[in-house]
């Protein structure tokens, strides 16, 4: 950022022309905007500072800090700048300036659902490879995302490039974790150990989300669409079988463990019928109950499912 | 707010704590040692980028910064025990403070400025690395000669 006091510093209002509101991030509105100096289209994510003058919220500080570290990777959305501005009431607001991406995976999948077409298998493979690569980069830098879902995966529909966004809840591995805020986060991509109240997360929570996204790309429907934490667990148990100490040592000691209806595991092919053998194998390794048995993002990139993918531009 | 990022080189790495141990040893079994070695190398690389400017110790002596720095470090340690913060917070707070002083080297430091900076650095370290926050007022009650208005921090 430019030094304070320099005559060339522009406030957010002077530097950008807001074009339209395009959505809501975890804690703030997102606008499409044009940078006046260059004509470049960007995304502005607005964060209003607290009334009590406690400065920048922790989620924004973390997001900026983490994105500065991660934005070198082509599969993480690029944070270009941080700007201060004022809203109509004169309150200070902070704008995170991101590269603009035309769409997200949620809209992409919905467009196929509406036309009744399936997502082409090679497109699924390419998107999944990019997702694994971006997640591997985050994990390789000690960062958990913790909120991976189609809405947070931005896409350029012309190039089929995919980028991870919305790292406001991301954490360094070593940072203690508060329980999820129920109202904000969708449950569908949440790992079973989180739902059962584990307090020590690992990279595996993101891999579970990746697996759910993988299945959704194939079927165009959420794999586990629960509407409460209990229903979310029951959705998972109906497909993968109710876990026990044999398949998941330690599961009965988790805080939210209770007696649950007993289901036997079903084949994943019943849930994702059009996925081939290699894809089903990769998916099964992403959806292991025991977190330590789940495949890592880096190992997933090496899986045979991706062997016939041309990776030169990814 | 323009100083939020201390004018450090854009896309530089952020500080990280190393002290906390993953408490579930089972979680480590399936990951290759190779991957952990890579992550560790990345952490070492980051550490170099989070150091103050060269010749910083000379600057500290020249500006009589050593003793006041020790006073604020003592205060950080007192805050750590008072609020039951992690030890990593003390490390990070000191790191932020010295990185800031290193980048914004000027010759007119007064103790109240250092105190104000200390409060800001501790607040940021808590926001980035603790589950629950502390208000700026709570942070100050343990030591400061007078309470700085939140707006000025």
XYZ file of C-alpha atoms in Angstrom:
467
model
C 0.000 0.000 0.000
C 1.035 3.573 -0.526
C 2.614 5.507 2.309
C 0.395 7.743 4.429
C 0.446 11.410 3.633
C 1.418 10.917 0.022
C -0.585 13.172 -2.278
C -1.332 10.270 -4.603
C -3.375 8.216 -2.156
C -6.940 7.799 -3.357
C -9.845 6.814 -1.172
C -11.948 3.880 -2.312
C -14.612 6.214 -3.676
C -12.126 8.173 -5.737
C -10.321 5.107 -7.043
C -13.282 2.926 -8.022
C -16.657 3.215 -9.666
C -19.127 0.716 -8.206
C -21.057 -1.021 -10.948
C -23.337 -3.439 -9.141
C -23.671 -5.507 -6.003
C -22.865 -9.108 -6.838
C -23.230 -10.880 -3.538
C -22.524 -11.272 0.109
C -19.322 -12.745 1.480
C -19.185 -14.305 4.913
C -19.364 -10.944 6.647
C -19.843 -8.305 3.998
C -21.211 -7.187 0.666
C -19.338 -7.714 -2.579
C -19.484 -5.306 -5.527
C -18.303 -5.415 -9.094
C -16.396 -2.204 -9.742
C -14.125 -0.506 -12.225
C -10.769 0.946 -11.234
C -10.888 4.449 -12.674
C -7.173 4.742 -13.338
C -6.880 1.553 -15.375
C -10.419 0.625 -16.414
C -9.853 -2.773 -14.845
C -12.824 -4.658 -13.420
C -12.377 -5.761 -9.799
C -14.445 -7.151 -6.950
C -14.728 -4.961 -3.861
C -15.515 -6.714 -0.630
C -16.788 -4.248 1.914
C -16.234 -4.573 5.641
C -17.809 -2.061 7.943
C -15.721 -1.342 10.991
C -17.377 -1.865 14.335
C -19.291 0.884 16.082
C -17.211 0.437 19.205
C -13.993 1.513 17.500
C -12.284 -1.814 18.088
C -10.622 -1.543 14.722
C -10.560 -4.112 11.954
C -12.554 -7.279 12.720
C -10.581 -10.478 13.331
C -12.087 -12.207 10.295
C -10.900 -9.425 8.007
C -7.451 -9.288 9.572
C -7.112 -13.019 9.119
C -8.371 -12.936 5.573
C -5.971 -10.170 4.564
C -3.067 -11.833 6.320
C -3.765 -15.228 4.802
C -4.493 -13.904 1.317
C -1.251 -11.941 1.247
C 0.498 -15.219 1.811
C -1.603 -17.325 -0.558
C -2.378 -15.002 -3.459
C 0.681 -16.151 -5.359
C -1.109 -19.365 -6.273
C -3.207 -19.205 -9.453
C -5.964 -21.188 -7.728
C -6.495 -18.773 -4.844
C -8.332 -15.550 -5.593
C -5.901 -12.660 -5.790
C -6.101 -9.864 -3.233
C -4.858 -6.783 -5.051
C -5.168 -4.039 -2.461
C -6.839 -2.881 0.731
C -8.563 0.508 0.671
C -10.167 2.631 3.323
C -13.300 4.584 2.564
C -16.408 6.096 4.095
C -20.015 5.133 3.633
C -22.970 7.496 3.241
C -23.241 8.000 6.986
C -19.582 8.929 7.239
C -18.589 5.679 8.917
C -15.234 4.190 8.022
C -15.338 1.105 5.833
C -12.592 -1.114 4.550
C -12.553 -2.494 1.012
C -10.646 -5.583 -0.005
C -9.882 -5.313 -3.712
C -9.915 -8.664 -5.502
C -9.491 -9.764 -9.081
C -12.960 -10.155 -10.547
C -14.240 -13.584 -11.514
C -17.406 -13.856 -13.570
C -19.122 -16.695 -11.802
C -18.856 -19.322 -9.104
C -19.245 -23.074 -9.036
C -22.689 -22.858 -7.452
C -24.033 -20.848 -10.387
C -22.149 -23.054 -12.831
C -23.751 -26.241 -11.485
C -27.157 -24.580 -11.333
C -26.928 -23.620 -15.002
C -26.447 -27.284 -15.930
C -29.281 -28.343 -13.661
C -31.607 -25.872 -15.376
C -30.773 -27.064 -18.873
C -30.863 -30.710 -17.869
C -27.378 -31.310 -19.239
C -24.597 -33.046 -17.342
C -21.274 -31.369 -16.696
C -18.789 -32.869 -19.198
C -16.534 -35.434 -17.490
C -13.315 -33.733 -18.583
C -14.609 -30.426 -17.227
C -15.317 -32.074 -13.879
C -11.841 -33.568 -13.892
C -10.192 -30.252 -14.686
C -12.144 -28.346 -12.043
C -11.476 -31.005 -9.434
C -7.768 -31.021 -10.205
C -7.598 -27.241 -9.817
C -9.521 -27.440 -6.558
C -7.160 -30.087 -5.179
C -4.192 -28.021 -6.303
C -5.485 -24.859 -4.619
C -6.297 -26.729 -1.417
C -2.884 -28.410 -1.475
C -1.287 -24.978 -1.747
C -3.284 -23.672 1.229
C -2.472 -26.731 3.305
C 1.169 -26.589 2.247
C 1.246 -23.116 3.784
C -0.368 -24.245 7.002
C -3.827 -22.825 6.271
C -7.198 -24.541 6.634
C -10.030 -22.977 4.653
C -12.891 -24.453 6.706
C -15.688 -23.143 4.483
C -15.167 -24.750 1.100
C -18.400 -24.897 -0.879
C -19.403 -24.221 -4.481
C -20.304 -20.596 -3.683
C -16.729 -19.934 -2.513
C -15.116 -21.363 -5.639
C -14.905 -18.653 -8.251
C -14.684 -19.484 -11.934
C -13.879 -17.931 -15.256
C -16.335 -19.691 -17.601
C -14.240 -18.892 -20.693
C -11.041 -20.498 -19.460
C -12.584 -22.884 -16.910
C -10.109 -21.611 -14.336
C -11.191 -22.129 -10.735
C -10.079 -20.139 -7.688
C -10.647 -20.529 -3.973
C -12.192 -17.488 -2.293
C -13.702 -16.278 0.965
C -10.966 -17.082 3.432
C -12.548 -15.047 6.218
C -12.898 -18.165 8.339
C -9.590 -19.688 7.332
C -7.104 -20.504 10.035
C -3.479 -21.317 10.428
C -3.191 -24.886 11.716
C -2.013 -23.717 15.111
C -4.706 -21.131 15.784
C -7.424 -22.267 18.174
C -10.860 -22.630 16.661
C -14.161 -21.326 17.892
C -17.218 -23.435 17.270
C -18.822 -22.638 13.950
C -21.502 -19.992 13.993
C -24.518 -22.077 13.084
C -26.518 -19.452 11.241
C -23.816 -18.428 8.816
C -22.250 -21.581 7.502
C -23.947 -24.096 5.291
C -23.938 -27.576 6.763
C -23.787 -29.579 3.560
C -20.009 -29.580 3.186
C -19.165 -29.982 6.852
C -17.041 -32.928 7.947
C -18.546 -35.468 10.370
C -15.882 -34.840 13.002
C -16.902 -31.181 13.055
C -20.590 -32.090 13.347
C -19.741 -34.457 16.199
C -17.977 -31.686 18.086
C -14.289 -32.405 17.578
C -12.242 -29.413 18.673
C -8.997 -30.360 16.993
C -9.476 -30.023 13.272
C -7.029 -31.064 10.649
C -6.617 -30.516 6.941
C -9.035 -33.395 6.512
C -12.043 -31.129 7.159
C -11.334 -29.380 3.857
C -10.904 -32.702 2.045
C -14.351 -33.801 3.154
C -15.762 -30.601 1.629
C -13.833 -31.271 -1.574
C -15.385 -34.746 -1.753
C -18.900 -33.335 -1.342
C -18.210 -30.795 -4.093
C -16.863 -33.562 -6.349
C -20.077 -35.571 -6.011
C -22.166 -32.457 -6.590
C -20.329 -31.685 -9.827
C -21.250 -35.136 -11.101
C -24.882 -35.291 -9.985
C -25.672 -31.523 -9.897
C -27.291 -32.075 -6.486
C -25.783 -31.714 -3.030
C -24.573 -35.063 -1.735
C -25.622 -34.488 1.897
C -28.262 -31.707 2.000
C -29.081 -31.608 5.716
C -31.060 -28.776 7.267
C -29.903 -29.276 10.834
C -26.776 -30.694 12.392
C -28.574 -33.890 13.303
C -30.109 -34.244 9.836
C -26.709 -33.589 8.308
C -25.226 -36.463 10.282
C -28.112 -38.767 9.420
C -27.711 -37.991 5.712
C -24.070 -39.001 5.966
C -24.762 -42.121 8.012
C -27.454 -43.357 5.608
C -24.945 -43.469 2.780
C -21.666 -44.314 4.495
C -23.142 -46.377 7.329
C -23.369 -45.326 10.950
C -19.775 -45.106 12.205
C -18.543 -47.218 15.085
C -15.269 -47.741 16.911
C -14.174 -50.296 14.321
C -14.322 -47.983 11.315
C -13.520 -44.807 13.255
C -11.543 -45.344 16.471
C -12.445 -42.655 18.995
C -15.745 -41.661 17.422
C -17.851 -42.548 20.464
C -15.803 -40.184 22.633
C -16.612 -37.113 20.567
C -18.631 -34.495 22.382
C -21.812 -34.717 20.331
C -21.849 -38.486 19.990
C -25.144 -40.179 20.838
C -26.895 -43.384 19.955
C -27.885 -43.082 16.314
C -29.994 -45.285 14.063
C -27.788 -48.041 12.665
C -27.353 -48.038 8.917
C -25.109 -50.240 6.847
C -22.824 -48.555 4.332
C -24.117 -48.262 0.774
C -21.942 -48.251 -2.292
C -20.989 -44.724 -3.358
C -22.115 -45.641 -6.847
C -25.713 -45.537 -5.594
C -25.257 -41.831 -4.816
C -23.034 -40.932 -7.771
C -24.108 -43.410 -10.442
C -22.402 -41.865 -13.457
C -18.922 -41.562 -11.970
C -16.356 -44.064 -13.220
C -14.379 -46.514 -11.073
C -11.352 -44.280 -10.650
C -13.520 -41.314 -9.716
C -15.439 -43.416 -7.200
C -12.184 -44.580 -5.669
C -10.920 -41.021 -5.273
C -14.258 -39.917 -3.845
C -14.269 -42.778 -1.358
C -10.824 -41.740 -0.136
C -12.046 -38.171 0.362
C -15.045 -39.355 2.374
C -13.309 -41.639 4.872
C -14.808 -41.280 8.326
C -11.511 -41.300 10.171
C -9.884 -37.926 9.432
C -6.377 -39.351 9.423
C -7.361 -41.862 6.744
C -8.739 -39.258 4.365
C -6.542 -38.612 1.335
C -4.508 -35.396 1.366
C -5.052 -32.799 -1.355
C -1.556 -33.365 -2.643
C -2.020 -37.124 -2.846
C -5.379 -36.591 -4.524
C -3.635 -34.697 -7.323
C -1.539 -37.811 -7.946
C -4.553 -40.131 -8.081
C -5.030 -42.158 -11.257
C -8.389 -40.443 -11.862
C -6.400 -37.431 -13.114
C -3.943 -39.406 -15.251
C -5.582 -38.600 -18.583
C -6.037 -34.897 -17.772
C -3.852 -32.437 -19.677
C -2.347 -30.523 -16.763
C -0.031 -28.209 -18.666
C -2.190 -25.125 -18.207
C -3.470 -25.905 -14.719
C -5.702 2.539 8.355
C -3.131 3.122 5.640
C -0.554 1.782 8.051
C -2.458 -1.436 8.584
C 0.081 -3.348 6.536
C 3.085 -1.335 7.736
C 4.157 -0.727 4.136
C 5.739 -4.148 4.093
C 6.386 -5.654 0.716
C 3.102 -6.718 -0.817
C 2.527 -10.477 -0.900
C 5.092 -11.039 1.807
C 4.436 -13.789 4.273
C 2.730 -13.260 7.568
C 4.042 -14.236 10.943
C 3.055 -17.610 12.255
C 3.292 -19.296 15.598
C 5.053 -22.599 15.998
C 4.595 -23.356 19.645
C 1.255 -25.113 19.724
C 1.349 -28.826 19.150
C -1.339 -30.790 17.370
C -2.728 -32.706 20.290
C -4.188 -35.677 18.460
C -1.227 -37.855 17.478
C -3.493 -40.190 15.504
C -4.129 -37.408 13.022
C -0.490 -37.446 11.990
C -0.250 -41.078 10.993
C -1.505 -40.932 7.465
C 0.530 -37.955 6.294
C 3.890 -38.468 4.712
C 6.924 -37.125 6.547
C 7.832 -35.591 3.232
C 4.795 -33.307 3.325
C 5.598 -32.159 6.839
C 9.174 -31.445 5.860
C 7.892 -29.280 3.031
C 5.544 -27.387 5.329
C 8.357 -26.881 7.814
C 10.618 -25.489 5.090
C 7.880 -23.044 4.114
C 7.621 -21.933 7.744
C 11.365 -21.315 7.970
C 11.210 -19.303 4.776
C 8.387 -17.208 6.217
C 10.308 -16.532 9.387
C 13.098 -14.733 7.540
C 10.567 -12.418 5.940
C 9.126 -11.470 9.319
C 12.346 -10.059 10.749
C 13.096 -6.371 11.214
C 15.307 -4.412 8.832
C 19.096 -4.841 8.890
C 21.035 -2.821 11.505
C 17.929 -2.610 13.626
C 19.787 -3.282 16.858
C 22.025 -0.263 16.209
C 18.938 1.842 15.720
C 17.517 0.609 19.018
C 20.637 1.566 20.934
C 20.982 4.911 19.230
C 17.406 5.845 20.107
C 17.506 4.503 23.667
C 14.849 1.953 22.816
C 16.190 -1.015 24.731
C 14.901 -0.200 28.183
C 11.425 0.963 27.110
C 11.136 -2.143 24.926
C 11.853 -4.309 27.938
C 9.166 -2.515 29.900
C 6.523 -3.225 27.277
C 7.659 -6.838 27.001
C 7.150 -7.210 30.742
C 3.676 -5.807 30.277
C 2.899 -8.276 27.484
C 3.934 -11.128 29.740
C 1.735 -9.790 32.516
C -1.192 -9.553 30.092
C -0.572 -13.100 28.964
C -1.053 -14.498 32.435
C -3.833 -12.086 33.369
C -5.982 -12.963 30.349
C -4.763 -16.553 30.020
C -3.454 -15.980 26.498
C -1.143 -18.344 24.682
C 2.597 -17.770 24.829
C 2.538 -17.405 21.070
C 0.652 -14.144 21.555
C 3.587 -12.615 23.411
C 5.962 -13.658 20.656
C 3.725 -12.290 17.917
C 3.072 -9.024 19.694
C 6.773 -8.358 20.149
C 7.403 -9.335 16.531
C 4.726 -6.943 15.251
C 6.024 -4.117 17.408
C 9.616 -4.406 16.271
C 8.694 -4.888 12.636
C 6.659 -1.700 12.792
C 9.382 0.290 14.540
C 11.929 -1.092 12.094
C 9.957 0.055 9.066
C 8.834 3.411 10.437
C 12.206 4.460 11.758
C 12.088 8.013 12.987
C 14.049 9.799 15.667
C 11.301 11.284 17.776
C 9.999 8.308 19.740
C 8.463 9.052 23.075
C 7.315 6.506 25.579
C 3.619 7.207 25.088
C 3.973 6.397 21.395
C 5.529 3.064 22.230
C 2.744 2.389 24.696
C 0.096 3.188 22.098
C 1.836 0.970 19.558
C 2.064 -1.818 22.117
C -1.673 -1.759 22.680
C -2.335 -1.874 18.954
C 0.100 -4.755 18.394
C -1.332 -6.783 21.256
C -4.858 -6.183 19.982
C -3.949 -7.347 16.485
C -2.141 -10.428 17.775
C -5.197 -11.374 19.823
C -7.551 -10.831 16.902
C -5.473 -12.977 14.588
C -4.653 -15.796 16.940
C -7.130 -16.203 19.763
C -10.625 -17.607 19.808
C -12.189 -14.681 21.628
C -11.205 -11.059 21.459
C -10.431 -8.517 24.123
C -11.628 -4.949 23.890
C -9.064 -2.183 23.758
C -10.246 -1.006 27.144
C -9.766 -4.421 28.747
C -6.253 -4.633 27.348
C -5.251 -1.352 28.931
C -6.477 -1.758 32.488
C -3.497 -3.881 33.507
C -0.807 -1.293 33.090
C -1.206 1.949 31.255
C -0.634 5.290 32.927
C -3.850 6.560 31.460
C -6.436 5.036 29.201
C -6.072 5.873 25.538
C -9.358 6.462 23.808
C -10.130 3.535 21.518
C -10.466 5.802 18.529
C -6.825 6.888 18.712
C -5.489 3.360 18.787
